[in-house]
Steps between C-alpha positions, in 0.01 A plus 500: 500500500512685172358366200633748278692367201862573514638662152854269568366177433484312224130559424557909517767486289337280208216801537729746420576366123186446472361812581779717285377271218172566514586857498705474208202315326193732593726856461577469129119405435369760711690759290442329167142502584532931631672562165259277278174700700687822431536438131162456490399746599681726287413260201102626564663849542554498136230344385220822393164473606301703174593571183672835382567589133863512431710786568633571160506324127737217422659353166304187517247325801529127571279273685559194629221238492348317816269745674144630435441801290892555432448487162254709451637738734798560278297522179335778655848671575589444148194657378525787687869542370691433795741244277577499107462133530403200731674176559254236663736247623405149625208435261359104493702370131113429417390838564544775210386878444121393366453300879645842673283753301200272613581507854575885500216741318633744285836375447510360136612811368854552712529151523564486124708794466654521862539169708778241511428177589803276734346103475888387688493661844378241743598669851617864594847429429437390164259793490797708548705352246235552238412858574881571464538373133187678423616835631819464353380399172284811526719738623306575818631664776217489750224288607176493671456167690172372497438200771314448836608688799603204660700420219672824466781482714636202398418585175690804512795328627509271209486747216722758679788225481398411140520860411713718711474777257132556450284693709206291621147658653309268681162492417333245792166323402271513791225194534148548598558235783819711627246871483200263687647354778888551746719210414526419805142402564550236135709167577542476144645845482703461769650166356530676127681764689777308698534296212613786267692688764688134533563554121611816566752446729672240266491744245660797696753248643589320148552869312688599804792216426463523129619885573741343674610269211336185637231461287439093464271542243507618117117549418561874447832451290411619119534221238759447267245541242320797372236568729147390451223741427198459722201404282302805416140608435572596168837544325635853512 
């Protein structure tokens, strides 16, 4: 006597559904997840490992706040006459040029004749949207972008959309931790990492449909007003 289960009855056939179900489940994830590990990987592929001076002068360098030694980084740019001016966007409202000169030696001179404070910009969109009046306002038609390498990409994407028209040279921060040790070998590294090539992602895909005329959101849209003036070192 055979034990073998025949396909025909009623238990083979309630299998079957089963089976193309689960299929249908575990195929799109298995591809999502492909695609997500791809764009991953060539996330890290533009992320640079050491620091190179940039490949020509700009109008104007801007650095956006968050990340160890960005500021000073730029400053040092600026000094060495890579920009006529800098734009340090995202600076704490409590924060103004006397706590910067402090924190970076040497500065006090440019930073009263050269630096541009932005106290509004509270994420890399916003960022974006400052850096653009300030160009304008200025006349500038390229930029060096001053931020972490991590930060670059996405950063990139933001101010590219903002400003179509002006040529932007990244200029990636690298941190001591990121020279010391692989990411890979860090957990917090690794989680910094997927979190900002998460951020990424949404970025590409929400400039993507605003190109496409669905942009949902207005952050970027100029006022009605005049435009503000970011708060500067010294009036000029």
């Amino acid at each position: 006597m055979s034990l073998q289960s025949d396909d025909t009855s009623p238990n083979g056939f309630a299998a079957r559904p089963r089976g193309w179900l689960r299929a249908v489940i575990v195929a799109p994830l298995a591809l999502a997840f492909v695609a997500a590990a791809v764009g991953f990987v060539g996330f890290l592929s533009q992320l640079r490992g050491v620091e190179t001076d940039p490949p020509q002068n700009a109008d104007g360098i801007v650095v956006l706040t968050g990340g160890s030694s960005r500021v000073s980084d730029a400053m040092e740019l600026l000094a060495a006459g890579y920009g006529k001016r800098l734009l340090i966007s995202g600076v704490h409202p409590t924060n103004d040029a006397s706590d910067i000169s402090r924190s970076v030696p040497d500065s006090k001179g440019l930073m009263s004749c050269c630096v541009d404070l932005d106290r509004s910009a509270l994420n890399t969109r916003s960022n974006a949207a400052e850096t653009r009046r300030w160009a304008r306002e200025r006349g500038f038609k390229s930029l060096i972008v001053v931020t972490s390498n991590y930060h670059m990409p996405r950063a990139i994407v933001e101010l590219s959309h903002a400003m179509p028209d002006v040529t932007l040279i990244p200029f990636a921060v690298v941190g001591d931790k990121w020279r010391d040790e692989p990411w890979w070998t860090s957990g917090a590294t690794f989680r910094l990492l997927l979190s900002e090539y998460a951020k990424y992602v949404a970025a590409e895909m929400r400039v993507r449909l605003a190109d496409l005329g669905l942009d949902l959101t207005s952050e970027l849209a100029e006022p009605a007003a005049a435009p503000r003036r970011p708060a500067t070192a010294q009036a000029n």
